[in-house]
Coordinates of C-alpha atoms and ligand atoms in Angstrom, one line a residue:
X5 CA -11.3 11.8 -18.8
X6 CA -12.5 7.9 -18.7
X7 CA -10.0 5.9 -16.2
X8 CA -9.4 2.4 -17.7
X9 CA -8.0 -0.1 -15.5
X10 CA -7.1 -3.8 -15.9
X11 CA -9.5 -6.7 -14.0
X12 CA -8.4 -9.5 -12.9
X13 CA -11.8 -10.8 -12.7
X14 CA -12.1 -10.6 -16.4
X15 CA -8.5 -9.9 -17.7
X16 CA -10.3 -6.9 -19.7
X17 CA -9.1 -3.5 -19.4
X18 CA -12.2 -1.7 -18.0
X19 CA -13.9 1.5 -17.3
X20 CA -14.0 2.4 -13.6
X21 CA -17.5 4.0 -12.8
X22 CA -19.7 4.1 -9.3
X23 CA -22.3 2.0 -9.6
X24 CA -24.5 4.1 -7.6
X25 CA -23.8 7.0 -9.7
X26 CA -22.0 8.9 -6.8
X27 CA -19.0 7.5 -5.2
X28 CA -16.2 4.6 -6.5
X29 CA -16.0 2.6 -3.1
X30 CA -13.2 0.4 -3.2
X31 CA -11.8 -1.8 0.2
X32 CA -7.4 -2.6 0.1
X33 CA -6.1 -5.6 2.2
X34 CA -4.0 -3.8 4.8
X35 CA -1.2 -5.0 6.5
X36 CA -0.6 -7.8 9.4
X37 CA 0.9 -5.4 11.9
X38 CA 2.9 -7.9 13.3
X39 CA 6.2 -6.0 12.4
X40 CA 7.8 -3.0 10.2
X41 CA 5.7 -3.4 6.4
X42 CA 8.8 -3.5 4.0
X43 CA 9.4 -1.9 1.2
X44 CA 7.5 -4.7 -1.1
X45 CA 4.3 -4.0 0.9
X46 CA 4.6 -0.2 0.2
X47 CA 4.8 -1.4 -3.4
X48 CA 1.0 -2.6 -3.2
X49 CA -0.2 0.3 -0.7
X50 CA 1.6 3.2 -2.9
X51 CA 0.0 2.0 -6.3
X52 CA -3.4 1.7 -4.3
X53 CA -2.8 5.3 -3.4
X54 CA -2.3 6.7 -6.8
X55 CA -4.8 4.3 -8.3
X56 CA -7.5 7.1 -5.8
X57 CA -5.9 10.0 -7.0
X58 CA -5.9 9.5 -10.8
X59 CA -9.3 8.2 -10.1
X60 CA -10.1 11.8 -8.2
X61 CA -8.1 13.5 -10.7
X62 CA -10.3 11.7 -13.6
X63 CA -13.5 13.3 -11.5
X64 CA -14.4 10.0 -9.5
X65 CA -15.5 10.7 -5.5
X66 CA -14.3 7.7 -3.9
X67 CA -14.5 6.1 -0.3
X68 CA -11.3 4.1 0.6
X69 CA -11.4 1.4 3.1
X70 CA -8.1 -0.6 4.6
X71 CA -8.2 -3.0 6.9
X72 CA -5.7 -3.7 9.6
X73 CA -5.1 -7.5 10.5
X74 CA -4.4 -7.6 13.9
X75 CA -5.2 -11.2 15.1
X76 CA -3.7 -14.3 13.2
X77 CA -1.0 -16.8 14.0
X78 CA 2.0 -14.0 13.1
X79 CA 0.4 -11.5 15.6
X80 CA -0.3 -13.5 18.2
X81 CA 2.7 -15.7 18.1
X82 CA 4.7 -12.1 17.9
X83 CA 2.6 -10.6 21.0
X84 CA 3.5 -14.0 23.0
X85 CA 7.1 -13.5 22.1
X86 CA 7.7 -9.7 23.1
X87 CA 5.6 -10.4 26.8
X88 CA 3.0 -7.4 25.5
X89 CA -0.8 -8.1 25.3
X90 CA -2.3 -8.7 21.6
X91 CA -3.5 -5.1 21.2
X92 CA -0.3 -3.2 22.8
X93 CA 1.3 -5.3 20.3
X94 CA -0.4 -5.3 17.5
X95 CA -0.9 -0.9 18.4
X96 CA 2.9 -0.4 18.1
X97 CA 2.8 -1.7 14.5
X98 CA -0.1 -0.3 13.0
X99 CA 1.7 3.4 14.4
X100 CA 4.8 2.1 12.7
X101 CA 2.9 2.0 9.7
X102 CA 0.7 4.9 9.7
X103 CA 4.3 6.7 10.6
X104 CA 5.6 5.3 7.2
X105 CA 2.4 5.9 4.9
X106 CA 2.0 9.2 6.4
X107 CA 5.9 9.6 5.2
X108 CA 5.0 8.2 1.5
X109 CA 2.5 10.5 1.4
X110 CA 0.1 7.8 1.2
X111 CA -3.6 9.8 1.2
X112 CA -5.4 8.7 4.5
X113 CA -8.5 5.8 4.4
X114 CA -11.8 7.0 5.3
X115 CA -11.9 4.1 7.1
X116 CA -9.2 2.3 8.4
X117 CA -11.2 -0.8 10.3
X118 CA -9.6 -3.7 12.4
X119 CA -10.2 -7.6 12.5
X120 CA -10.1 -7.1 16.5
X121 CA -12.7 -4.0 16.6
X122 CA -15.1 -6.3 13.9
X123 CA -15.7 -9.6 16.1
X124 CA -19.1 -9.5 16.3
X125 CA -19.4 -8.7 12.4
X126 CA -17.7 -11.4 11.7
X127 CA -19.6 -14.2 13.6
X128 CA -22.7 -12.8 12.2
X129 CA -21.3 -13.8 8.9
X130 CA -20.2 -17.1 9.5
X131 CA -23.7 -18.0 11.1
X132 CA -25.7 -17.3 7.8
X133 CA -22.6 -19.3 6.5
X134 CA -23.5 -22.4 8.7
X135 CA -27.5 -21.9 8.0
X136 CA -26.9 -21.7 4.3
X137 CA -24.7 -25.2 4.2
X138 CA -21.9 -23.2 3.2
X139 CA -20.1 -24.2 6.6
X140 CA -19.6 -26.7 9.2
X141 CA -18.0 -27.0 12.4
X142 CA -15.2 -30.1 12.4
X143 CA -14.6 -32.4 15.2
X144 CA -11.8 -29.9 16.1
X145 CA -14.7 -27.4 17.2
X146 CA -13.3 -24.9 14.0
X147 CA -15.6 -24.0 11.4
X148 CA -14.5 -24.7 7.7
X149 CA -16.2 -23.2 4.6
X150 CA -17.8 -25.8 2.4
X151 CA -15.8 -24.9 -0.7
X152 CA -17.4 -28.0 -2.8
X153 CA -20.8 -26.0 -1.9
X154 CA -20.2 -22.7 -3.6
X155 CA -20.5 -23.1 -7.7
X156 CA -18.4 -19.8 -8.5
X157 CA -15.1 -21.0 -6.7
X158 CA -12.1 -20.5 -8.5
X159 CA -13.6 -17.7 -11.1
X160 CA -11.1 -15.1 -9.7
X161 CA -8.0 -17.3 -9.6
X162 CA -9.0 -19.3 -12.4
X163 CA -7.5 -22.5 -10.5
X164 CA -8.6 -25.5 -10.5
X165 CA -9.5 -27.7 -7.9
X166 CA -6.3 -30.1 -8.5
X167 CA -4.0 -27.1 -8.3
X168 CA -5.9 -25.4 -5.4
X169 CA -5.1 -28.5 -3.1
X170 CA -1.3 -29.0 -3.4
X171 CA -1.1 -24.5 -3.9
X172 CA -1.1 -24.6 -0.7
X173 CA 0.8 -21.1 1.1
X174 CA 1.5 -20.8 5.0
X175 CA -2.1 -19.0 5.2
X176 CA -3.7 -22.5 3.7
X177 CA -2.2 -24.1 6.4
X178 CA -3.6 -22.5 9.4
X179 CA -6.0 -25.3 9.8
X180 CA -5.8 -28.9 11.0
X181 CA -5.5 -30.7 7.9
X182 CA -7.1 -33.9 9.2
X183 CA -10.1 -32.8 10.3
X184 CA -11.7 -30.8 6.8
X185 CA -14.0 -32.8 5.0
X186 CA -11.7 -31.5 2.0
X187 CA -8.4 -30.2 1.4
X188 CA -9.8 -27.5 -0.1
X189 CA -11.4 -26.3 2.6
X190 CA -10.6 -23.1 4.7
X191 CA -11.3 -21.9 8.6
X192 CA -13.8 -19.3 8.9
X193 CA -14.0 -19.6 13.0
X194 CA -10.6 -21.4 14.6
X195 CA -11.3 -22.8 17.8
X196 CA -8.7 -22.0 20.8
X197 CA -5.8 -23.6 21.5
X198 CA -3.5 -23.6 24.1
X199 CA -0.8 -21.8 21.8
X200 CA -3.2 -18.9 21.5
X201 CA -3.3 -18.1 25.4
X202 CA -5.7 -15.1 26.5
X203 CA -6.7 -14.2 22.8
X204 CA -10.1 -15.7 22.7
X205 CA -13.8 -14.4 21.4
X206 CA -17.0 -16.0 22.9
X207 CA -18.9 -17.3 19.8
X208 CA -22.0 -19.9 19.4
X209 CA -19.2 -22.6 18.3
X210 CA -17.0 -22.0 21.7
X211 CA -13.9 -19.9 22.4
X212 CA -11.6 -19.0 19.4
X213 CA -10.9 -16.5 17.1
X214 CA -11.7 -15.4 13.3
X215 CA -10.0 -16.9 10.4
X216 CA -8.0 -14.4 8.4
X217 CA -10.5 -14.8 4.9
X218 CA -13.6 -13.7 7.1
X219 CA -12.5 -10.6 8.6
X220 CA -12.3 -8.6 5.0
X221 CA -15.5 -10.0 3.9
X222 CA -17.0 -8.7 7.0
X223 CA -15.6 -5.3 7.2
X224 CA -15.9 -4.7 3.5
X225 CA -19.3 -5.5 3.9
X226 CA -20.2 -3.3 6.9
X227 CA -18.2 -0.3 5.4
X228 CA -19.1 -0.7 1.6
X229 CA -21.9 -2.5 1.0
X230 CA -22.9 -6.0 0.0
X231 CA -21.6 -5.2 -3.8
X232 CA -18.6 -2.2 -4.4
X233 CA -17.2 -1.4 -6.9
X234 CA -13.4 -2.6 -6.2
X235 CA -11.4 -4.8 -4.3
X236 CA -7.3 -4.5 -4.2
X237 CA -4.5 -6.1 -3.0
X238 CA -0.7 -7.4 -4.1
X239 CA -0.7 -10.5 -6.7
X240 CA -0.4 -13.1 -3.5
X241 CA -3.7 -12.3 -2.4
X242 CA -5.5 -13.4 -5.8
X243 CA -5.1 -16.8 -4.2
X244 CA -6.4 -18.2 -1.4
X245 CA -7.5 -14.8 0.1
X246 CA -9.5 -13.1 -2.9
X247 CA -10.9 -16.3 -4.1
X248 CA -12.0 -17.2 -0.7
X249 CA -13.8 -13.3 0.3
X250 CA -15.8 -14.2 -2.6
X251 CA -16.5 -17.6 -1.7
X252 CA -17.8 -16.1 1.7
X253 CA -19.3 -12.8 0.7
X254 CA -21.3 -14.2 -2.2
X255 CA -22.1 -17.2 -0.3
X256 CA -23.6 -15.1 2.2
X257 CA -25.4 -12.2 0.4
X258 CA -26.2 -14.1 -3.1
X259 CA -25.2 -11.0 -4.7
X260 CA -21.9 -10.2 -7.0
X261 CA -19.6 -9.0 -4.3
X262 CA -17.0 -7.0 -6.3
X263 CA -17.1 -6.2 -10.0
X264 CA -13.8 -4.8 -10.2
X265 CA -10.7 -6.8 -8.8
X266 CA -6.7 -4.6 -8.8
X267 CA -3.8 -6.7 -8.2
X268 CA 0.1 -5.2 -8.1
X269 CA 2.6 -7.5 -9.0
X270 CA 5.5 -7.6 -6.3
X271 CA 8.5 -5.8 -5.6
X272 CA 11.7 -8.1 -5.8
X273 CA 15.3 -7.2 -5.1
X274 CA 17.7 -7.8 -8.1
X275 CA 15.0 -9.9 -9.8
X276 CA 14.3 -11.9 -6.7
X277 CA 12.3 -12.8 -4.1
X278 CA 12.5 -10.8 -1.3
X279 CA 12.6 -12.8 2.5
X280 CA 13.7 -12.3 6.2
X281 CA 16.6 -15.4 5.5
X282 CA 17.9 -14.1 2.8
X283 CA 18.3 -10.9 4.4
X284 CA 16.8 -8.2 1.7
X285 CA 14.2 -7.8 3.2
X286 CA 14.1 -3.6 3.6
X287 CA 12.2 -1.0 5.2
X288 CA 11.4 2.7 4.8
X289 CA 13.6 2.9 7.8
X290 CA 16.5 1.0 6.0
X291 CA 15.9 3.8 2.9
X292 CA 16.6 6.1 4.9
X293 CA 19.4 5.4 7.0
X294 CA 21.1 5.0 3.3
X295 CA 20.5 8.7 2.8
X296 CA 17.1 8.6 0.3
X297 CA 14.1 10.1 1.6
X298 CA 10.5 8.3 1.4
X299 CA 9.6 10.2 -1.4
X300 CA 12.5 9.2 -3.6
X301 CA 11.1 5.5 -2.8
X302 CA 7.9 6.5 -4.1
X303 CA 9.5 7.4 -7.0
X304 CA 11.1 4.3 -7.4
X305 CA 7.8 2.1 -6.4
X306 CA 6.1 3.7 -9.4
X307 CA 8.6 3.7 -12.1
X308 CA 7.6 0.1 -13.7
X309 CA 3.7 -0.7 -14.7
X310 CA 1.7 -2.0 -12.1
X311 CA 1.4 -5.5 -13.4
X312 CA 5.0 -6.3 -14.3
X313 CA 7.2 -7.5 -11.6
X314 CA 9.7 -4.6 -10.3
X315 CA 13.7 -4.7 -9.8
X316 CA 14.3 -2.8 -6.5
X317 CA 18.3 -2.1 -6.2
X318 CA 20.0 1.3 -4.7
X319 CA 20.8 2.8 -7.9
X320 CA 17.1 3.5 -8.6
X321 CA 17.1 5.7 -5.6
X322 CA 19.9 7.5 -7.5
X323 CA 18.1 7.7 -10.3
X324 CA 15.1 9.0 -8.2
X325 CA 17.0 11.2 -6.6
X326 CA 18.1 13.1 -10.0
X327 CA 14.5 13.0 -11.4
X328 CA 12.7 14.6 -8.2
X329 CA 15.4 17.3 -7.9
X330 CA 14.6 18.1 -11.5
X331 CA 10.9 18.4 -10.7
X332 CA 11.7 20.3 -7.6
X333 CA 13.3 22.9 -10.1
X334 CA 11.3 22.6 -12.7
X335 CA 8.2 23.6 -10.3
X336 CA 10.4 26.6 -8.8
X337 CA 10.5 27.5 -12.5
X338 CA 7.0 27.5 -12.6
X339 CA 6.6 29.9 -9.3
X340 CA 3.3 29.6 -8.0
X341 CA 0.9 26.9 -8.5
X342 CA -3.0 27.1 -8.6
X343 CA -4.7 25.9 -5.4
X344 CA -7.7 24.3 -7.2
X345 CA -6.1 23.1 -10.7
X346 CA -8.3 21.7 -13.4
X347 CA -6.5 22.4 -16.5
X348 CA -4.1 20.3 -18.0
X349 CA -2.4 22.0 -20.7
X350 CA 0.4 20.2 -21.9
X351 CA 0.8 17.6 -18.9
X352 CA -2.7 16.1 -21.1
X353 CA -0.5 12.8 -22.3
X354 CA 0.8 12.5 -19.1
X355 CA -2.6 12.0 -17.0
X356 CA -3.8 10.0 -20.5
X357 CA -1.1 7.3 -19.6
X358 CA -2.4 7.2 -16.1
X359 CA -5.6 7.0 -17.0
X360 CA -4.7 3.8 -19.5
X361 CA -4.4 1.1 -16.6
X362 CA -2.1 3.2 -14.6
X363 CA 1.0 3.2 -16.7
X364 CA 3.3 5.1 -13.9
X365 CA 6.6 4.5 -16.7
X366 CA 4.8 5.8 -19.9
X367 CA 3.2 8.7 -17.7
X368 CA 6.7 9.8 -16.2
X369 CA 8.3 9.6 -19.7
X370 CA 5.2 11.9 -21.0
X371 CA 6.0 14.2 -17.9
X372 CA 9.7 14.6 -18.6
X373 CA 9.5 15.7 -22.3
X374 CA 7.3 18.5 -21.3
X375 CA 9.1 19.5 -18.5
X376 CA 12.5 19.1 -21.2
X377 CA 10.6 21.1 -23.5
X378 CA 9.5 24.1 -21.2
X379 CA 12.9 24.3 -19.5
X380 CA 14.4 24.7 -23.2
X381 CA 11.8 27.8 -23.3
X382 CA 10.0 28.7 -20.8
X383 CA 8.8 31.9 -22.2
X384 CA 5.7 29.7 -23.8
X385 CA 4.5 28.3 -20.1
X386 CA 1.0 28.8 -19.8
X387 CA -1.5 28.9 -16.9
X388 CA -2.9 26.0 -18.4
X389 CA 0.8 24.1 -17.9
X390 CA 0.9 25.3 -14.1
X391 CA -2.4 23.5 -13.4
X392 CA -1.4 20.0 -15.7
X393 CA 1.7 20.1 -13.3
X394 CA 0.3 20.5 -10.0
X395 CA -2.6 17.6 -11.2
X396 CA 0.0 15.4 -12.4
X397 CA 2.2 15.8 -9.0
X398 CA -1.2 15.3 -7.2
X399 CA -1.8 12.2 -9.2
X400 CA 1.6 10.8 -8.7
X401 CA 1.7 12.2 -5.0
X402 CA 4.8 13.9 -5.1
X403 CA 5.1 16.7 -2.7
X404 CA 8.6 18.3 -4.2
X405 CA 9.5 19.6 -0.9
X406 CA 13.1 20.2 -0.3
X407 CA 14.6 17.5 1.6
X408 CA 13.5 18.3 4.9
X409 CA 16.0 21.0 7.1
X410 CA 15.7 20.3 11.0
X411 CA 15.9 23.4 13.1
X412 CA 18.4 25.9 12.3
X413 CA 18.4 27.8 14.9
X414 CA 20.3 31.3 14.6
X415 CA 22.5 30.6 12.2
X416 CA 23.0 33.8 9.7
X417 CA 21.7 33.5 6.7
X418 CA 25.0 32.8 5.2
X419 CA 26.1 29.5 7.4
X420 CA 22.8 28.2 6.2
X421 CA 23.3 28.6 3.1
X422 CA 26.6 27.0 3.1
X423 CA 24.7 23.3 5.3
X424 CA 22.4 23.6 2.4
X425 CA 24.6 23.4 -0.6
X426 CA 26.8 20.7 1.8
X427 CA 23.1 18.6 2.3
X428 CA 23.0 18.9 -1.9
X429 CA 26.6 17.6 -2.1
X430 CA 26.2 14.7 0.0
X431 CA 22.9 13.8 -1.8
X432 CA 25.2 14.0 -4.9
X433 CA 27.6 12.1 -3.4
X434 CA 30.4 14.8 -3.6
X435 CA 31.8 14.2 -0.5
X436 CA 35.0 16.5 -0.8
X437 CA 32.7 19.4 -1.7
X438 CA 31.3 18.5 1.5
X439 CA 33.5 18.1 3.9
X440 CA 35.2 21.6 2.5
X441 CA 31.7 23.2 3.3
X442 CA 31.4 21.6 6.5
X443 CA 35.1 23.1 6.7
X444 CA 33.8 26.7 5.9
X445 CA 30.6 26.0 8.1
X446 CA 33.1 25.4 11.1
X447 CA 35.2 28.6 10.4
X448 CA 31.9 30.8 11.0
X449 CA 31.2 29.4 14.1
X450 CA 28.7 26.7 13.4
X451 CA 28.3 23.0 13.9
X452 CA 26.0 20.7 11.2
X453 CA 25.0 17.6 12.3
X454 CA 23.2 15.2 10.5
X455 CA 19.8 14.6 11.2
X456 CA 17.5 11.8 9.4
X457 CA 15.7 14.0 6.7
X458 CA 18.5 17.2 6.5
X459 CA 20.6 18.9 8.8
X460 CA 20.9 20.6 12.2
X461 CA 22.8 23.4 13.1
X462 CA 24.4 24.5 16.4
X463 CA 26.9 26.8 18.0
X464 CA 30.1 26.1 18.3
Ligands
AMP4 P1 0.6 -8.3 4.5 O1 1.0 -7.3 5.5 O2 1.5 -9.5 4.4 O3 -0.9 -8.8 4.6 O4 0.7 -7.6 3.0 C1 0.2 -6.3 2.8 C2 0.2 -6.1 1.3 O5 1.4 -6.2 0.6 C3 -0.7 -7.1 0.5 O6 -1.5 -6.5 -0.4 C4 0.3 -8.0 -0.2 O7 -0.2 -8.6 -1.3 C5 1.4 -7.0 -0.5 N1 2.7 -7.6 -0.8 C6 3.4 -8.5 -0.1 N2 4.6 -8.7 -0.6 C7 4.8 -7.9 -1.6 C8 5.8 -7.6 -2.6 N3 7.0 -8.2 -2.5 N4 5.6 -6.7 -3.5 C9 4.4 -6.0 -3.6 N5 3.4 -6.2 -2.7 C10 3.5 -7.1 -1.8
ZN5 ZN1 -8.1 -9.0 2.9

């Protein structure tokens, strides 16, 4: 099966292939681990992730690359703040989210690179910048890239160079305005400042650190290639970040960086933006205190296409809830799945709609009549249906494991029993039911406590 995905580059829907006839390399902006990633980042990183597995379902090898950001103003300003060093800092996040990912079920990077482990990469780059006109170094003892000197900018973005000086996002504004020869301008190299304290590189232009635009040209580069097949990251990043890695990568090599560009439209919460002030601003962590379970989020991160905004509020996660325990039945139904599936049977529509510039919504809807239809009869299940299902839950990375039990130590057979229909009333909602199980579960002895993911159970 073809997989046809929108570019931004061209605004065509277009067939993803390797252009070295082997492997579809692709490079994700990854997050500034300068904090928990909320819920909108996971919007970007889960799409990303299914985006590789259709692509590996479809029969494309592919070799994943995120970055990590782990030196800009947010990091170090945060390091500063919390008395830790840069890296114990910036270490403590990037676990954080590796912790959540792995919870997502996000599938892991073959390389998962860092701005502070590529210094030397990135210098390098900047050099042939300087020797090719492309860059200066200001009176301010930062070097800028010569924006006015590269033909193509703007082809991504499609801006124009009116709008590109007053669209100017926190990012933009790094630099010392004064000192550019033109607004447009961006910092490759940033010279040290006092504000920055011990986090300094040597480089031939002094003390200082990279600029945020360089680090993904550099790492992309030295992991993929001067020209890869596709570049992602959330809508934000179109402009200044995407324009500008082209800017520098092209500048540099003379060749077409990327020929595929995938951008996900945000998440907002109740149709707006979300933000720290206004105080919706969620994390896995905040999911799950409420009682949902990362998966259940999944779910709800890929119900709407890719390139249309999406609503977040709690009553998806209800609505999640009821789908995945549906597909959690349906697969029991099923019994055992093949290890290696190829076949898709009737699930066919289902990866189709994947396959058609991701369409998560129309693929679900596909999945759902068939699963309607074979509960209605599942006398005419074929092997063929078994291996469609477990490629389609591959494809949408959905793991249908009951929610997760902690330790139940030696609790008969019967107790347990009883904590587990009690766990399915309170993910219902039915609290009476539950507090008359917890009731019974106290009569025989037992104790359940609550644990994050499911239930404990100890001795009276
Ligand atoms: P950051 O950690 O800020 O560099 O962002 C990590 C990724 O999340 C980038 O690809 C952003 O474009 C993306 N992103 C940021 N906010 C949202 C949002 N509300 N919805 C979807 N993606 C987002
Ligand atoms: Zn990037």
């Amino acid at each position: 099966m073809d997989f046809w995905l929108n570019n931004t580059l061209t605004g065509q829907k277009e067939r993803l292939y390797a252009a070295d006839g082997d492997t579809l390399r692709f490079y994700c902006c990854g997050p500034t681990v300068y904090g928990p990633a909320h819920i909108g980042n996971f919007r970007t990183f889960v799409l990303q992730d299914v985006f590789r597995r259709v692509a590996e379902a479809t029969g494309l090898a592919t070799r994943h690359v995120r970055n990590v950001t782990d030196v800009d103003d947010k990091t170090i300003r945060g390091s500063r703040e919390a008395g830790q060093s840069l890296s114990d800092f910036t270490d403590q996040w990037r676990k954080r989210f590796e912790d959540d990912a792995d919870a997502l079920n996000l599938l892991v990077p073959e390389v998962t690179p860092s701005a502070v482990e590529n210094i030397p990469e990135q210098i390098e780059m900047i050099a042939i910048l300087l020797e090719k006109g492309l860059a200066y170094q200001a009176k301010d003892g930062s070097v800028y890239y010569r924006v006015s000197a590269f033909k193509d900018y703007g082809k991504l973005s499609g801006l124009q160079r009116d709008a590109m000086e007053t669209n100017a996002d926190g990012r933009l504004n790094e630099e010392d305005e004064a000192v550019k020869e033109d607004q447009a301008d961006f910092v490759l190299w940033k010279a040290w400042k006092e504000e920055d304290g011990e986090n300094k590189w040597d480089s031939p232009w002094g003390p200082g650190r990279p600029g945020w635009h360089i680090e993904c040209s550099a790492m992309s580069t030295k992991y993929l290639g001067k020209s890869f097949d596709l570049h992602s990251g959330g809508v934000d990043l179109i402009f200044p970040h995407h324009e500008n890695e082209i800017a520098q990568s092209e500048g540099c090599t003379g060749e077409t960086f990327v020929r595929h560009w995938f951008h996900v439209a945000h998440l907002q919460i109740d149709g707006g933006k979300m933000s720290k002030s206004l105080g919706n601003l969620y994390t896995l962590d905040d999911v799950q205190e409420k009682g949902f379970t990362a998966e259940e989020l999944r779910y709800v991160l890929l119900s709407g296409h890719y390139r249309q905004p999406l609503s977040f509020s709690w009553d998806s996660l209800h609505a999640a809830q009821a789908a995945l325990k549906r597909l959690r039945k349906f697969k029991s139904l099923l019994g055992d799945l093949p290890k290696e599936p190829q076949a898709l049977g009737r699930f066919e529509p289902a990866l189709a709609a994947l396959a058609d510039d991701l369409n998560t919504s129309k693929a679900l809807g596909q999945l759902f009549a068939v699963v309607g239809d074979l509960e209605k009869d599942p006398s005419v299940i074929t092997e063929e249906d078994r291996s469609g299902f477990a490629v389609l839950m591959f494809a949408f990375g959905f793991e249908l494991l009951e929610p997760e039990a902690a330790p139940v130590g030696e609790a008969p057979e019967e107790v347990k029993t009883l904590a587990q229909q009690r766990w399915e009333a309170k993910q219902n909602k039915d609290w009476a039911a539950a507090d008359d199980l917890r009731d019974k579960i106290t009569a025989a002895g037992w104790t359940v406590k609550d644990a994050k993911d499911g239930f404990e159970l100890l001795p009276n």
